[in-house]
Amino acid sequence: MVKIALPPTTLGQDLLITLSILATASLPPTDVYIKVGIEPSKGITYIETNADTVKLSKAVINVLSKNLVVSGARRARLPLVPTDLNALRKVLGRAVSGKADLRGALYNDLVGVLKQKDFIKYLDINNVSTRYGRNIEIYLGAPKGALTLPRVMISDGFFELGKLHGIKDVKTVSGPPRLGKVDLRCSPEVAPLMHASVLGFEVLNFAVAGNMFHLFITLKAPPDICIKYMDAKLLAKVFTYALKLTSKFNFIDIYEDYEVHRLYLLLKIFHKYIKSLAHLFASSPELSSLG
């Protein structure tokens, strides 16, 4: 059994949970399971699994290699900022361009580098370093040479903290005083996974009134919910179907009424998979809380 640490932000956790479910579903039939938990001593959410880590690593890479997300984001502007590009330069050992037409090549390079990394080892909960005080420091993997997590992965999580409470993850040069700093990083062995997840699961991105919006479709798994192999297989089908439905929409339709789009997806999913979902929830009632 291994406990895989997750990034301490909503998007970061959802991306890796989704990737773990899809990877588990791609394994040969087995009694494998995954379950989300929280390590109280470190305040870190993790995925517990009894899967062989070597096989799971290969399954994660296979999922990313298949590039399951077929969407308008494939050749769209990258959801990356200069600090992300600088981190990727250190990971890939070359200059990285943010041009949209090079997005596919960058994604493939990240997956290629990931094949050479023992990323699950570095994401083991025992390899997470945390320090809580006025400043908060969380390092996934070895602190030495740690790189910042993708900006889009952390910005939404700390926007309100910075705006309303003075807690920021960047240096303050103007505006309200900074009461504390949050530093979220990961080791170079883990960085390719984080950035590939962001690029691979972004469905759409678009600009409205000068502001960039990014749409990700993910699976959620509340703590202590045991997802078995057959559960993961069904959830993978549901996820793929949701992507297919979303690809038919214009980004303006989603932007103008996100909740209506979400309700539409839920109704279509239940209509298509009602028998399978009814059987799933009957055999595992706790799974009814999955979103």
Tab-separated table of N, CA, C and O in Angstrom, residues 27 33 46 52 59 84 98 100-102 105 113 119 159 179 239 244 248 269:
chain	number	residue	atom	x	y	z
A	27	LEU	N	-5.788	-0.532	-15.830
A	27	LEU	CA	-5.023	-1.702	-15.394
A	27	LEU	C	-5.775	-2.985	-15.747
A	27	LEU	O	-6.995	-2.964	-15.946
A	33	TYR	N	-7.678	-0.887	-5.559
A	33	TYR	CA	-8.601	0.172	-5.152
A	33	TYR	C	-7.813	1.458	-4.943
A	33	TYR	O	-6.585	1.448	-4.809
A	46	TYR	N	-4.168	12.807	0.401
A	46	TYR	CA	-3.422	11.797	-0.340
A	46	TYR	C	-4.367	10.774	-0.957
A	46	TYR	O	-5.551	10.690	-0.600
A	52	ASP	N	0.331	-1.967	-7.602
A	52	ASP	CA	1.781	-2.012	-7.771
A	52	ASP	C	2.226	-0.667	-8.338
A	52	ASP	O	1.708	-0.224	-9.371
A	59	ALA	N	0.639	3.049	-16.054
A	59	ALA	CA	-0.753	3.325	-16.415
A	59	ALA	C	-1.008	4.828	-16.489
A	59	ALA	O	-1.717	5.309	-17.383
A	84	ASP	N	6.011	29.534	-14.904
A	84	ASP	CA	5.812	28.142	-15.314
A	84	ASP	C	6.805	27.764	-16.412
A	84	ASP	O	7.393	26.678	-16.391
A	98	GLY	N	5.823	29.747	-25.126
A	98	GLY	CA	4.419	29.710	-24.745
A	98	GLY	C	3.482	29.789	-25.932
A	98	GLY	O	2.275	29.970	-25.763
A	100	ALA	N	0.987	28.901	-28.849
A	100	ALA	CA	-0.079	27.903	-28.903
A	100	ALA	C	0.244	26.756	-29.855
A	100	ALA	O	-0.075	25.595	-29.579
A	101	ASP	N	0.896	27.080	-30.984
A	101	ASP	CA	1.145	26.030	-31.970
A	101	ASP	C	2.228	25.043	-31.529
A	101	ASP	O	2.440	24.014	-32.175
A	102	LEU	N	2.911	25.343	-30.413
A	102	LEU	CA	3.927	24.430	-29.887
A	102	LEU	C	3.419	23.658	-28.668
A	102	LEU	O	4.175	22.934	-28.027
A	105	ALA	N	3.798	19.768	-28.900
A	105	ALA	CA	5.183	19.319	-28.759
A	105	ALA	C	5.632	19.398	-27.300
A	105	ALA	O	6.323	18.499	-26.801
A	113	VAL	N	9.606	12.937	-20.661
A	113	VAL	CA	10.465	13.086	-19.480
A	113	VAL	C	9.887	12.302	-18.308
A	113	VAL	O	10.618	11.689	-17.529
A	119	PHE	N	8.117	9.145	-10.326
A	119	PHE	CA	7.367	10.235	-9.704
A	119	PHE	C	6.520	9.785	-8.519
A	119	PHE	O	6.304	10.548	-7.580
A	159	PHE	N	-6.458	33.121	-4.288
A	159	PHE	CA	-6.910	34.454	-4.682
A	159	PHE	C	-7.610	35.159	-3.521
A	159	PHE	O	-7.282	36.291	-3.165
A	179	LEU	N	0.519	39.650	4.998
A	179	LEU	CA	0.611	39.133	6.360
A	179	LEU	C	1.360	37.812	6.412
A	179	LEU	O	1.817	37.392	7.466
A	239	PHE	N	-16.525	9.877	-17.460
A	239	PHE	CA	-15.637	11.015	-17.697
A	239	PHE	C	-15.450	11.261	-19.196
A	239	PHE	O	-15.553	12.398	-19.674
A	244	LYS	N	-16.872	14.325	-24.271
A	244	LYS	CA	-17.467	14.308	-25.601
A	244	LYS	C	-18.612	15.312	-25.694
A	244	LYS	O	-18.739	16.044	-26.690
A	248	LYS	N	-18.863	19.730	-27.775
A	248	LYS	CA	-19.855	20.221	-28.727
A	248	LYS	C	-20.296	21.650	-28.414
A	248	LYS	O	-21.023	22.259	-29.187
A	269	ILE	N	-25.589	12.206	-18.358
A	269	ILE	CA	-24.832	11.069	-17.818
A	269	ILE	C	-25.764	10.070	-17.143
A	269	ILE	O	-25.676	8.861	-17.374
